[in-house]
Amino acid sequence: MQELIADFLAQERIAIVGVSRSSDQPANLNYRKLRDGGHRVFAVNPRTDTAEGDPCYPDLASIPGGVDAVLIATPPAASLAVARDCAELGIERVWIHRSFGQGSVSEEAVELCRERGLRVIPGGCPMMFDPPVDLGHRCMRWLLGLTGGLPRAARRGAGAAAKQPRARRPRS
């Protein structure tokens, strides 16, 4: 999973789907963090023309020049449609936001991403991994790591590469 996270955060053009007019939402916090860290970020929300002082696009297809990665920070019911758009547009890197609770993750969206060969991170938050990580997000990452709430690599047969099981050593 660390490889997927590093690859996602290495992308220059990232869309944040679910950015709101309210700046205290998780999507907006991620938008500002990635923008301030040097990424070209694109706000996506069909209900507003601007967010965080920048243009806001109604959908992924409307972003001039496309994007390399998408962070989905919508209600879970909308995640599947966004994942489908990513697959249709050839956007291979998808992060579905979740800290505590369900977040934006829907099992259908995760499964669609895996079936279509997209590199999906099903949970967690970029702010837990993109340096410098603030104290609050370090604590959240630690706690979610203890409770099993951090994203995990796909199991074999789920459409994505998984770790091979260790070979058994003969007993002596």
mmCIF file of C-alpha atoms in Angstrom:
data_model
loop_
_atom_site.group_PDB
_atom_site.id
_atom_site.type_symbol
_atom_site.label_atom_id
_atom_site.label_comp_id
_atom_site.label_asym_id
_atom_site.label_seq_id
_atom_site.Cartn_x
_atom_site.Cartn_y
_atom_site.Cartn_z
ATOM 1 C CA MET A 1 0.000 0.000 0.000
ATOM 2 C CA GLN A 2 2.913 2.340 0.681
ATOM 3 C CA GLU A 3 3.858 2.122 -3.008
ATOM 4 C CA LEU A 4 0.330 3.125 -4.081
ATOM 5 C CA ILE A 5 0.327 6.050 -1.649
ATOM 6 C CA ALA A 6 3.750 7.276 -2.781
ATOM 7 C CA ASP A 7 2.727 6.949 -6.437
ATOM 8 C CA PHE A 8 -0.506 8.884 -5.853
ATOM 9 C CA LEU A 9 1.276 11.688 -3.996
ATOM 10 C CA ALA A 10 3.948 11.895 -6.732
ATOM 11 C CA GLN A 11 1.344 12.987 -9.301
ATOM 12 C CA GLU A 12 1.273 16.619 -10.357
ATOM 13 C CA ARG A 13 -2.376 17.006 -11.440
ATOM 14 C CA ILE A 14 -4.879 15.819 -8.838
ATOM 15 C CA ALA A 15 -8.649 16.324 -8.807
ATOM 16 C CA ILE A 16 -10.475 16.489 -5.494
ATOM 17 C CA VAL A 17 -14.090 15.404 -5.998
ATOM 18 C CA GLY A 18 -16.387 16.674 -3.281
ATOM 19 C CA VAL A 19 -14.747 20.020 -2.524
ATOM 20 C CA SER A 20 -17.355 22.149 -0.829
ATOM 21 C CA ARG A 21 -18.239 25.815 -0.431
ATOM 22 C CA SER A 22 -17.578 25.165 3.270
ATOM 23 C CA SER A 23 -13.829 25.296 3.833
ATOM 24 C CA ASP A 24 -13.828 23.040 6.905
ATOM 25 C CA GLN A 25 -14.729 19.863 4.993
ATOM 26 C CA PRO A 26 -12.130 17.043 4.591
ATOM 27 C CA ALA A 27 -12.076 17.537 0.807
ATOM 28 C CA ASN A 28 -11.226 21.208 1.235
ATOM 29 C CA LEU A 29 -8.510 20.497 3.797
ATOM 30 C CA ASN A 30 -6.912 18.038 1.375
ATOM 31 C CA TYR A 31 -7.348 20.488 -1.504
ATOM 32 C CA ARG A 32 -5.436 23.214 0.360
ATOM 33 C CA LYS A 33 -2.742 20.815 1.603
ATOM 34 C CA LEU A 34 -2.037 19.403 -1.863
ATOM 35 C CA ARG A 35 -2.235 22.839 -3.523
ATOM 36 C CA ASP A 36 0.107 24.375 -0.957
ATOM 37 C CA GLY A 37 2.468 21.405 -1.410
ATOM 38 C CA GLY A 38 2.960 22.199 -5.100
ATOM 39 C CA HIS A 39 0.390 19.965 -6.790
ATOM 40 C CA ARG A 40 -1.927 21.329 -9.474
ATOM 41 C CA VAL A 41 -5.266 20.583 -7.878
ATOM 42 C CA PHE A 42 -8.711 20.808 -9.420
ATOM 43 C CA ALA A 43 -11.883 21.169 -7.362
ATOM 44 C CA VAL A 44 -14.861 19.121 -8.563
ATOM 45 C CA ASN A 45 -18.416 19.805 -7.390
ATOM 46 C CA PRO A 46 -21.384 20.257 -9.753
ATOM 47 C CA ARG A 47 -23.119 22.572 -7.253
ATOM 48 C CA THR A 48 -20.612 25.442 -7.177
ATOM 49 C CA ASP A 49 -18.485 27.441 -9.615
ATOM 50 C CA THR A 50 -15.677 28.223 -7.170
ATOM 51 C CA ALA A 51 -14.077 26.618 -4.139
ATOM 52 C CA GLU A 52 -11.123 27.765 -2.081
ATOM 53 C CA GLY A 53 -10.860 30.800 -4.379
ATOM 54 C CA ASP A 54 -10.292 28.618 -7.439
ATOM 55 C CA PRO A 55 -12.538 27.481 -10.306
ATOM 56 C CA CYS A 56 -14.633 24.416 -9.524
ATOM 57 C CA TYR A 57 -15.530 21.946 -12.273
ATOM 58 C CA PRO A 58 -18.857 20.100 -12.500
ATOM 59 C CA ASP A 59 -17.198 16.747 -13.283
ATOM 60 C CA LEU A 60 -13.859 15.153 -14.110
ATOM 61 C CA ALA A 61 -14.423 15.333 -17.871
ATOM 62 C CA SER A 62 -14.630 19.154 -17.657
ATOM 63 C CA ILE A 63 -11.076 19.617 -16.349
ATOM 64 C CA PRO A 64 -8.892 21.027 -19.156
ATOM 65 C CA GLY A 65 -5.983 18.676 -19.847
ATOM 66 C CA GLY A 66 -7.325 15.988 -17.524
ATOM 67 C CA VAL A 67 -5.710 14.777 -14.317
ATOM 68 C CA ASP A 68 -3.315 12.064 -13.185
ATOM 69 C CA ALA A 69 -5.121 11.138 -9.964
ATOM 70 C CA VAL A 70 -8.433 11.624 -8.162
ATOM 71 C CA LEU A 71 -9.227 11.897 -4.479
ATOM 72 C CA ILE A 72 -12.876 10.985 -3.885
ATOM 73 C CA ALA A 73 -14.292 12.823 -0.869
ATOM 74 C CA THR A 74 -18.018 12.519 -1.550
ATOM 75 C CA PRO A 75 -20.805 10.731 0.279
ATOM 76 C CA PRO A 76 -20.326 6.964 -0.251
ATOM 77 C CA ALA A 77 -23.404 6.791 -2.487
ATOM 78 C CA ALA A 78 -21.646 9.041 -5.041
ATOM 79 C CA SER A 79 -18.290 7.217 -4.982
ATOM 80 C CA LEU A 80 -19.289 4.532 -7.480
ATOM 81 C CA ALA A 81 -20.222 7.081 -10.160
ATOM 82 C CA VAL A 82 -16.927 8.941 -9.627
ATOM 83 C CA ALA A 83 -14.959 5.678 -9.807
ATOM 84 C CA ARG A 84 -16.789 4.808 -13.031
ATOM 85 C CA ASP A 85 -15.870 8.235 -14.467
ATOM 86 C CA CYS A 86 -12.221 7.641 -13.542
ATOM 87 C CA ALA A 87 -12.233 4.308 -15.378
ATOM 88 C CA GLU A 88 -13.917 5.775 -18.458
ATOM 89 C CA LEU A 89 -11.494 8.727 -18.573
ATOM 90 C CA GLY A 90 -8.413 6.533 -18.101
ATOM 91 C CA ILE A 91 -7.508 8.004 -14.701
ATOM 92 C CA GLU A 92 -5.597 5.147 -13.107
ATOM 93 C CA ARG A 93 -4.966 6.470 -9.589
ATOM 94 C CA VAL A 94 -7.921 6.758 -7.211
ATOM 95 C CA TRP A 95 -7.900 7.453 -3.484
ATOM 96 C CA ILE A 96 -11.239 7.064 -1.688
ATOM 97 C CA HIS A 97 -11.106 9.160 1.485
ATOM 98 C CA ARG A 98 -11.869 7.747 4.906
ATOM 99 C CA SER A 99 -10.633 8.618 8.359
ATOM 100 C CA PHE A 100 -13.055 7.357 11.006
ATOM 101 C CA GLY A 101 -16.300 5.684 10.025
ATOM 102 C CA GLN A 102 -17.195 4.910 6.418
ATOM 103 C CA GLY A 103 -15.970 8.182 4.939
ATOM 104 C CA SER A 104 -16.402 8.106 1.174
ATOM 105 C CA VAL A 105 -15.664 4.408 0.753
ATOM 106 C CA SER A 106 -18.247 2.180 -0.889
ATOM 107 C CA GLU A 107 -17.386 -1.445 -1.522
ATOM 108 C CA GLU A 108 -18.931 -1.166 -5.010
ATOM 109 C CA ALA A 109 -16.590 1.705 -5.907
ATOM 110 C CA VAL A 110 -13.556 -0.180 -4.601
ATOM 111 C CA GLU A 111 -14.552 -3.322 -6.497
ATOM 112 C CA LEU A 112 -15.134 -1.391 -9.736
ATOM 113 C CA CYS A 113 -11.684 0.197 -9.445
ATOM 114 C CA ARG A 114 -10.063 -3.186 -8.896
ATOM 115 C CA GLU A 115 -12.009 -4.837 -11.727
ATOM 116 C CA ARG A 116 -10.944 -2.072 -14.117
ATOM 117 C CA GLY A 117 -7.300 -2.263 -13.041
ATOM 118 C CA LEU A 118 -7.195 1.129 -11.331
ATOM 119 C CA ARG A 119 -4.720 1.736 -8.539
ATOM 120 C CA VAL A 120 -7.178 2.292 -5.688
ATOM 121 C CA ILE A 121 -6.426 3.318 -2.123
ATOM 122 C CA PRO A 122 -9.608 2.376 -0.238
ATOM 123 C CA GLY A 123 -9.469 4.610 2.822
ATOM 124 C CA GLY A 124 -7.142 6.780 4.788
ATOM 125 C CA CYS A 125 -6.382 10.373 3.934
ATOM 126 C CA PRO A 126 -3.536 11.982 1.964
ATOM 127 C CA MET A 127 -2.988 14.342 4.907
ATOM 128 C CA MET A 128 -1.894 11.298 6.962
ATOM 129 C CA PHE A 129 0.961 10.605 4.538
ATOM 130 C CA ASP A 130 1.920 13.794 2.603
ATOM 131 C CA PRO A 131 4.797 15.468 4.466
ATOM 132 C CA PRO A 132 4.899 17.449 6.532
ATOM 133 C CA VAL A 133 2.182 15.556 8.410
ATOM 134 C CA ASP A 134 0.590 17.583 11.193
ATOM 135 C CA LEU A 135 0.279 16.133 14.693
ATOM 136 C CA GLY A 136 -3.465 15.481 14.375
ATOM 137 C CA HIS A 137 -3.060 13.420 11.198
ATOM 138 C CA ARG A 138 -0.039 11.549 12.610
ATOM 139 C CA CYS A 139 -2.176 10.568 15.604
ATOM 140 C CA MET A 140 -5.058 9.540 13.331
ATOM 141 C CA ARG A 141 -2.716 7.400 11.211
ATOM 142 C CA TRP A 142 -1.300 5.754 14.340
ATOM 143 C CA LEU A 143 -4.759 5.063 15.788
ATOM 144 C CA LEU A 144 -6.171 3.778 12.500
ATOM 145 C CA GLY A 145 -3.089 1.591 12.120
ATOM 146 C CA LEU A 146 -3.792 0.039 15.521
ATOM 147 C CA THR A 147 -7.476 -0.541 14.806
ATOM 148 C CA GLY A 148 -7.061 -1.842 11.237
ATOM 149 C CA GLY A 149 -8.644 1.248 9.707
ATOM 150 C CA LEU A 150 -5.835 2.080 7.274
ATOM 151 C CA PRO A 151 -6.184 0.956 3.648
ATOM 152 C CA ARG A 152 -4.818 -2.474 2.790
ATOM 153 C CA ALA A 153 -3.559 -4.042 -0.387
ATOM 154 C CA ALA A 154 -6.070 -6.026 -2.418
ATOM 155 C CA ARG A 155 -6.391 -9.713 -1.805
ATOM 156 C CA ARG A 156 -5.476 -12.073 -4.627
ATOM 157 C CA GLY A 157 -8.268 -12.451 -7.169
ATOM 158 C CA ALA A 158 -9.644 -8.953 -6.520
ATOM 159 C CA GLY A 159 -8.268 -7.490 -9.749
ATOM 160 C CA ALA A 160 -5.167 -5.870 -8.255
ATOM 161 C CA ALA A 161 -1.710 -7.113 -7.410
ATOM 162 C CA ALA A 162 -1.395 -8.598 -3.953
ATOM 163 C CA LYS A 163 1.573 -9.878 -2.037
ATOM 164 C CA GLN A 164 2.460 -13.492 -2.660
ATOM 165 C CA PRO A 165 2.223 -15.755 0.368
ATOM 166 C CA ARG A 166 5.502 -16.731 1.935
ATOM 167 C CA ALA A 167 6.858 -20.094 0.931
ATOM 168 C CA ARG A 168 6.852 -22.553 3.784
ATOM 169 C CA ARG A 169 10.212 -23.568 5.084
ATOM 170 C CA PRO A 170 10.726 -27.285 5.552
ATOM 171 C CA ARG A 171 10.836 -28.353 9.160
ATOM 172 C CA SER A 172 14.093 -29.771 10.357
#
